[in-house]
Amino acid sequence: MKKSIISLTLATLAFAASAQANIKWDYVGAGYTDAGGDGPYIEGSFRLDSQWVADARLTLLSSGPADVNLLQAGINYLSGFKLDFSPTTQTYVLAGIDHAFGDADDTGVYGGVGLRHPLTPEVELYSEATYHTIADNYGSLAGGIAYYLSPDWAIRGNIALNSGDMKNEFRFGVSYQF
């Protein structure tokens, strides 16, 4: 019990710690994903103004003889809502389109909420809760970390826990911030 309380206290203090890092929305990235099938992905995000961010991701999944490509394109609205215990955390609302093509053909929309938190100048945590209408509808809770090797380069990893028949997703890659 004592170990649990100490662990929870340390995690809370680490999350609430004030960081001097700026969250960077403008980046391009590439890496590997495993979501039932596996394969490469490329993604990008571009800040349109102080409250709007456009993003897109193309994932090429292969599972045995089946190849499915997934294109996601959306927009994020940076809410400006600040958490009392963590004023550096950025919260946002997101929406977009999912389109699967290749050996599968399906299109749907998604929406949700997310947050990004600079834990230290080198480490950023992020999480999103989304609902997708593609593939017979499913919910997703994703969380990840970005470790900045320099102001321009970061290593990123995340896991998305999905509901229903949708497989959980793991991604690992690199990104270039501009």
PDB file of C-alpha atoms in Angstrom:
ATOM      1  CA  MET A   1       0.000   0.000   0.000  1.00  0.00           C
ATOM      2  CA  LYS A   2       2.801   2.415   0.907  1.00  0.00           C
ATOM      3  CA  LYS A   3       4.592   1.700  -2.373  1.00  0.00           C
ATOM      4  CA  SER A   4       1.399   2.426  -4.308  1.00  0.00           C
ATOM      5  CA  ILE A   5       0.885   5.750  -2.563  1.00  0.00           C
ATOM      6  CA  ILE A   6       4.517   6.763  -3.081  1.00  0.00           C
ATOM      7  CA  SER A   7       4.386   5.740  -6.761  1.00  0.00           C
ATOM      8  CA  LEU A   8       1.141   7.654  -7.307  1.00  0.00           C
ATOM      9  CA  THR A   9       2.554  10.738  -5.558  1.00  0.00           C
ATOM     10  CA  LEU A  10       5.737  10.674  -7.657  1.00  0.00           C
ATOM     11  CA  ALA A  11       3.773  10.221 -10.875  1.00  0.00           C
ATOM     12  CA  THR A  12       1.465  13.109  -9.976  1.00  0.00           C
ATOM     13  CA  LEU A  13       4.381  15.389  -9.110  1.00  0.00           C
ATOM     14  CA  ALA A  14       6.186  14.490 -12.323  1.00  0.00           C
ATOM     15  CA  PHE A  15       3.072  15.189 -14.400  1.00  0.00           C
ATOM     16  CA  ALA A  16       2.356  18.458 -12.651  1.00  0.00           C
ATOM     17  CA  ALA A  17       5.952  19.674 -12.808  1.00  0.00           C
ATOM     18  CA  SER A  18       6.366  22.865 -14.750  1.00  0.00           C
ATOM     19  CA  ALA A  19       8.374  22.430 -17.922  1.00  0.00           C
ATOM     20  CA  GLN A  20       9.972  25.020 -20.164  1.00  0.00           C
ATOM     21  CA  ALA A  21       9.553  23.114 -23.415  1.00  0.00           C
ATOM     22  CA  ASN A  22       7.296  24.416 -26.146  1.00  0.00           C
ATOM     23  CA  ILE A  23       4.932  21.986 -27.799  1.00  0.00           C
ATOM     24  CA  LYS A  24       5.737  21.759 -31.501  1.00  0.00           C
ATOM     25  CA  TRP A  25       2.825  21.082 -33.834  1.00  0.00           C
ATOM     26  CA  ASP A  26       4.761  21.476 -37.113  1.00  0.00           C
ATOM     27  CA  TYR A  27       6.503  18.207 -37.974  1.00  0.00           C
ATOM     28  CA  VAL A  28       6.895  15.346 -40.420  1.00  0.00           C
ATOM     29  CA  GLY A  29       7.573  11.825 -39.268  1.00  0.00           C
ATOM     30  CA  ALA A  30       7.951   8.220 -40.332  1.00  0.00           C
ATOM     31  CA  GLY A  31       8.172   4.879 -38.617  1.00  0.00           C
ATOM     32  CA  TYR A  32       6.773   1.401 -38.076  1.00  0.00           C
ATOM     33  CA  THR A  33       3.307   0.400 -36.907  1.00  0.00           C
ATOM     34  CA  ASP A  34       1.762  -2.868 -35.765  1.00  0.00           C
ATOM     35  CA  ALA A  35      -2.045  -2.926 -35.763  1.00  0.00           C
ATOM     36  CA  GLY A  36      -3.067  -6.472 -36.630  1.00  0.00           C
ATOM     37  CA  GLY A  37      -1.033  -6.093 -39.807  1.00  0.00           C
ATOM     38  CA  ASP A  38       2.255  -4.255 -39.735  1.00  0.00           C
ATOM     39  CA  GLY A  39       4.178  -1.843 -41.918  1.00  0.00           C
ATOM     40  CA  PRO A  40       5.507   1.688 -42.350  1.00  0.00           C
ATOM     41  CA  TYR A  41       3.726   4.964 -41.768  1.00  0.00           C
ATOM     42  CA  ILE A  42       4.351   8.596 -42.648  1.00  0.00           C
ATOM     43  CA  GLU A  43       2.672  11.511 -40.937  1.00  0.00           C
ATOM     44  CA  GLY A  44       2.709  15.258 -40.773  1.00  0.00           C
ATOM     45  CA  SER A  45       1.189  18.094 -38.815  1.00  0.00           C
ATOM     46  CA  PHE A  46       1.072  21.782 -39.648  1.00  0.00           C
ATOM     47  CA  ARG A  47      -0.114  24.639 -37.459  1.00  0.00           C
ATOM     48  CA  LEU A  48      -2.462  26.832 -39.503  1.00  0.00           C
ATOM     49  CA  ASP A  49      -2.751  29.609 -36.909  1.00  0.00           C
ATOM     50  CA  SER A  50      -2.798  29.998 -33.136  1.00  0.00           C
ATOM     51  CA  GLN A  51      -5.755  27.619 -32.655  1.00  0.00           C
ATOM     52  CA  TRP A  52      -5.938  25.315 -35.708  1.00  0.00           C
ATOM     53  CA  VAL A  53      -3.647  22.432 -36.700  1.00  0.00           C
ATOM     54  CA  ALA A  54      -4.014  20.208 -39.792  1.00  0.00           C
ATOM     55  CA  ASP A  55      -2.607  16.672 -39.722  1.00  0.00           C
ATOM     56  CA  ALA A  56      -2.466  13.576 -41.899  1.00  0.00           C
ATOM     57  CA  ARG A  57      -1.125  10.024 -41.697  1.00  0.00           C
ATOM     58  CA  LEU A  58      -0.685   7.254 -44.274  1.00  0.00           C
ATOM     59  CA  THR A  59      -0.173   3.728 -42.915  1.00  0.00           C
ATOM     60  CA  LEU A  60       0.639   0.723 -45.119  1.00  0.00           C
ATOM     61  CA  LEU A  61      -0.428  -2.462 -43.322  1.00  0.00           C
ATOM     62  CA  SER A  62       0.348  -5.983 -44.479  1.00  0.00           C
ATOM     63  CA  SER A  63      -0.976  -9.168 -42.897  1.00  0.00           C
ATOM     64  CA  GLY A  64      -0.078 -12.270 -44.891  1.00  0.00           C
ATOM     65  CA  PRO A  65      -1.596 -11.992 -48.351  1.00  0.00           C
ATOM     66  CA  ALA A  66      -3.740  -8.933 -47.442  1.00  0.00           C
ATOM     67  CA  ASP A  67      -2.535  -5.351 -47.854  1.00  0.00           C
ATOM     68  CA  VAL A  68      -4.608  -2.515 -46.430  1.00  0.00           C
ATOM     69  CA  ASN A  69      -3.645   1.138 -46.547  1.00  0.00           C
ATOM     70  CA  LEU A  70      -5.148   3.623 -44.118  1.00  0.00           C
ATOM     71  CA  LEU A  71      -5.236   7.366 -44.785  1.00  0.00           C
ATOM     72  CA  GLN A  72      -6.259   9.691 -41.966  1.00  0.00           C
ATOM     73  CA  ALA A  73      -6.659  13.433 -42.457  1.00  0.00           C
ATOM     74  CA  GLY A  74      -7.997  15.808 -39.874  1.00  0.00           C
ATOM     75  CA  ILE A  75      -7.917  19.050 -38.022  1.00  0.00           C
ATOM     76  CA  ASN A  76      -7.271  19.897 -34.373  1.00  0.00           C
ATOM     77  CA  TYR A  77      -8.708  22.865 -32.508  1.00  0.00           C
ATOM     78  CA  LEU A  78      -6.403  23.996 -29.689  1.00  0.00           C
ATOM     79  CA  SER A  79      -8.888  24.880 -26.970  1.00  0.00           C
ATOM     80  CA  GLY A  80      -6.715  27.126 -24.830  1.00  0.00           C
ATOM     81  CA  PHE A  81      -8.221  25.373 -21.785  1.00  0.00           C
ATOM     82  CA  LYS A  82      -5.569  25.174 -19.081  1.00  0.00           C
ATOM     83  CA  LEU A  83      -5.451  22.623 -16.312  1.00  0.00           C
ATOM     84  CA  ASP A  84      -5.015  24.223 -12.884  1.00  0.00           C
ATOM     85  CA  PHE A  85      -2.436  21.670 -11.780  1.00  0.00           C
ATOM     86  CA  SER A  86      -0.549  21.749 -15.112  1.00  0.00           C
ATOM     87  CA  PRO A  87      -0.643  25.099 -16.942  1.00  0.00           C
ATOM     88  CA  THR A  88       1.788  23.982 -19.698  1.00  0.00           C
ATOM     89  CA  THR A  89      -0.540  21.206 -20.908  1.00  0.00           C
ATOM     90  CA  GLN A  90      -2.306  21.930 -24.200  1.00  0.00           C
ATOM     91  CA  THR A  91      -5.789  20.492 -24.697  1.00  0.00           C
ATOM     92  CA  TYR A  92      -7.483  20.091 -28.059  1.00  0.00           C
ATOM     93  CA  VAL A  93     -10.491  18.735 -29.913  1.00  0.00           C
ATOM     94  CA  LEU A  94      -9.880  16.698 -33.072  1.00  0.00           C
ATOM     95  CA  ALA A  95     -11.946  15.518 -36.037  1.00  0.00           C
ATOM     96  CA  GLY A  96     -11.214  14.020 -39.431  1.00  0.00           C
ATOM     97  CA  ILE A  97     -11.698  11.312 -42.034  1.00  0.00           C
ATOM     98  CA  ASP A  98     -10.424   7.700 -42.049  1.00  0.00           C
ATOM     99  CA  HIS A  99     -10.146   6.003 -45.443  1.00  0.00           C
ATOM    100  CA  ALA A 100      -9.043   2.380 -45.920  1.00  0.00           C
ATOM    101  CA  PHE A 101      -8.073   1.204 -49.398  1.00  0.00           C
ATOM    102  CA  GLY A 102      -6.214  -1.661 -51.048  1.00  0.00           C
ATOM    103  CA  ASP A 103      -7.620  -5.094 -50.189  1.00  0.00           C
ATOM    104  CA  ALA A 104     -10.262  -3.345 -48.051  1.00  0.00           C
ATOM    105  CA  ASP A 105     -12.368  -0.310 -48.919  1.00  0.00           C
ATOM    106  CA  ASP A 106     -14.059   1.682 -46.184  1.00  0.00           C
ATOM    107  CA  THR A 107     -14.441   5.327 -45.197  1.00  0.00           C
ATOM    108  CA  GLY A 108     -15.512   6.887 -41.926  1.00  0.00           C
ATOM    109  CA  VAL A 109     -15.035   9.888 -39.676  1.00  0.00           C
ATOM    110  CA  TYR A 110     -13.452  10.285 -36.261  1.00  0.00           C
ATOM    111  CA  GLY A 111     -13.639  12.758 -33.419  1.00  0.00           C
ATOM    112  CA  GLY A 112     -12.231  13.107 -29.950  1.00  0.00           C
ATOM    113  CA  VAL A 113     -10.186  15.031 -27.436  1.00  0.00           C
ATOM    114  CA  GLY A 114      -6.503  15.068 -26.612  1.00  0.00           C
ATOM    115  CA  LEU A 115      -3.766  16.657 -24.568  1.00  0.00           C
ATOM    116  CA  ARG A 116      -0.062  17.247 -24.939  1.00  0.00           C
ATOM    117  CA  HIS A 117       2.158  17.907 -21.951  1.00  0.00           C
ATOM    118  CA  PRO A 118       5.850  18.913 -21.963  1.00  0.00           C
ATOM    119  CA  LEU A 119       7.170  16.921 -19.035  1.00  0.00           C
ATOM    120  CA  THR A 120      10.736  18.230 -19.429  1.00  0.00           C
ATOM    121  CA  PRO A 121      12.456  20.175 -22.230  1.00  0.00           C
ATOM    122  CA  GLU A 122      13.335  16.794 -23.820  1.00  0.00           C
ATOM    123  CA  VAL A 123      10.189  14.755 -23.087  1.00  0.00           C
ATOM    124  CA  GLU A 124       6.597  15.336 -24.161  1.00  0.00           C
ATOM    125  CA  LEU A 125       3.655  13.130 -23.195  1.00  0.00           C
ATOM    126  CA  TYR A 126       0.467  12.975 -25.225  1.00  0.00           C
ATOM    127  CA  SER A 127      -2.861  11.159 -25.134  1.00  0.00           C
ATOM    128  CA  GLU A 128      -6.077  11.067 -27.137  1.00  0.00           C
ATOM    129  CA  ALA A 129      -9.533   9.551 -26.718  1.00  0.00           C
ATOM    130  CA  THR A 130     -11.293   9.136 -30.076  1.00  0.00           C
ATOM    131  CA  TYR A 131     -14.303   7.471 -31.656  1.00  0.00           C
ATOM    132  CA  HIS A 132     -14.090   6.138 -35.247  1.00  0.00           C
ATOM    133  CA  THR A 133     -17.001   5.190 -37.530  1.00  0.00           C
ATOM    134  CA  ILE A 134     -14.788   3.105 -39.850  1.00  0.00           C
ATOM    135  CA  ALA A 135     -14.590  -0.706 -39.422  1.00  0.00           C
ATOM    136  CA  ASP A 136     -17.935  -1.127 -37.632  1.00  0.00           C
ATOM    137  CA  ASN A 137     -17.230   1.712 -35.169  1.00  0.00           C
ATOM    138  CA  TYR A 138     -14.697   1.601 -32.369  1.00  0.00           C
ATOM    139  CA  GLY A 139     -13.305   3.719 -29.565  1.00  0.00           C
ATOM    140  CA  SER A 140      -9.606   4.304 -29.027  1.00  0.00           C
ATOM    141  CA  LEU A 141      -7.532   5.478 -26.095  1.00  0.00           C
ATOM    142  CA  ALA A 142      -3.988   6.338 -27.200  1.00  0.00           C
ATOM    143  CA  GLY A 143      -0.986   7.486 -25.227  1.00  0.00           C
ATOM    144  CA  GLY A 144       2.585   8.145 -26.171  1.00  0.00           C
ATOM    145  CA  ILE A 145       5.861   9.889 -25.614  1.00  0.00           C
ATOM    146  CA  ALA A 146       8.183  12.020 -27.713  1.00  0.00           C
ATOM    147  CA  TYR A 147      11.846  12.228 -26.720  1.00  0.00           C
ATOM    148  CA  TYR A 148      13.624  15.184 -28.340  1.00  0.00           C
ATOM    149  CA  LEU A 149      17.194  14.353 -29.322  1.00  0.00           C
ATOM    150  CA  SER A 150      17.611  17.981 -30.424  1.00  0.00           C
ATOM    151  CA  PRO A 151      15.198  20.865 -31.023  1.00  0.00           C
ATOM    152  CA  ASP A 152      14.559  19.457 -34.530  1.00  0.00           C
ATOM    153  CA  TRP A 153      14.575  15.650 -34.085  1.00  0.00           C
ATOM    154  CA  ALA A 154      12.468  13.409 -31.841  1.00  0.00           C
ATOM    155  CA  ILE A 155      11.886   9.709 -31.291  1.00  0.00           C
ATOM    156  CA  ARG A 156       8.175   8.939 -30.842  1.00  0.00           C
ATOM    157  CA  GLY A 157       6.302   5.918 -29.615  1.00  0.00           C
ATOM    158  CA  ASN A 158       2.692   5.272 -28.732  1.00  0.00           C
ATOM    159  CA  ILE A 159       0.115   2.605 -28.091  1.00  0.00           C
ATOM    160  CA  ALA A 160      -3.593   2.794 -28.864  1.00  0.00           C
ATOM    161  CA  LEU A 161      -5.993   0.520 -27.016  1.00  0.00           C
ATOM    162  CA  ASN A 162      -9.006  -0.040 -29.270  1.00  0.00           C
ATOM    163  CA  SER A 163     -12.456  -1.407 -28.492  1.00  0.00           C
ATOM    164  CA  GLY A 164     -14.424  -4.102 -30.314  1.00  0.00           C
ATOM    165  CA  ASP A 165     -12.752  -6.206 -32.989  1.00  0.00           C
ATOM    166  CA  MET A 166     -10.195  -3.510 -33.859  1.00  0.00           C
ATOM    167  CA  LYS A 167      -6.666  -4.622 -32.963  1.00  0.00           C
ATOM    168  CA  ASN A 168      -4.581  -2.491 -30.618  1.00  0.00           C
ATOM    169  CA  GLU A 169      -1.923  -0.397 -32.342  1.00  0.00           C
ATOM    170  CA  PHE A 170       1.737   0.178 -31.522  1.00  0.00           C
ATOM    171  CA  ARG A 171       3.813   2.809 -33.353  1.00  0.00           C
ATOM    172  CA  PHE A 172       7.481   3.732 -33.164  1.00  0.00           C
ATOM    173  CA  GLY A 173       9.225   6.330 -35.313  1.00  0.00           C
ATOM    174  CA  VAL A 174      11.176   9.530 -35.710  1.00  0.00           C
ATOM    175  CA  SER A 175      10.042  13.052 -36.504  1.00  0.00           C
ATOM    176  CA  TYR A 176      11.558  16.293 -37.714  1.00  0.00           C
ATOM    177  CA  GLN A 177      10.088  19.443 -36.180  1.00  0.00           C
ATOM    178  CA  PHE A 178      10.196  22.720 -38.102  1.00  0.00           C
TER     179      PHE A 178
END
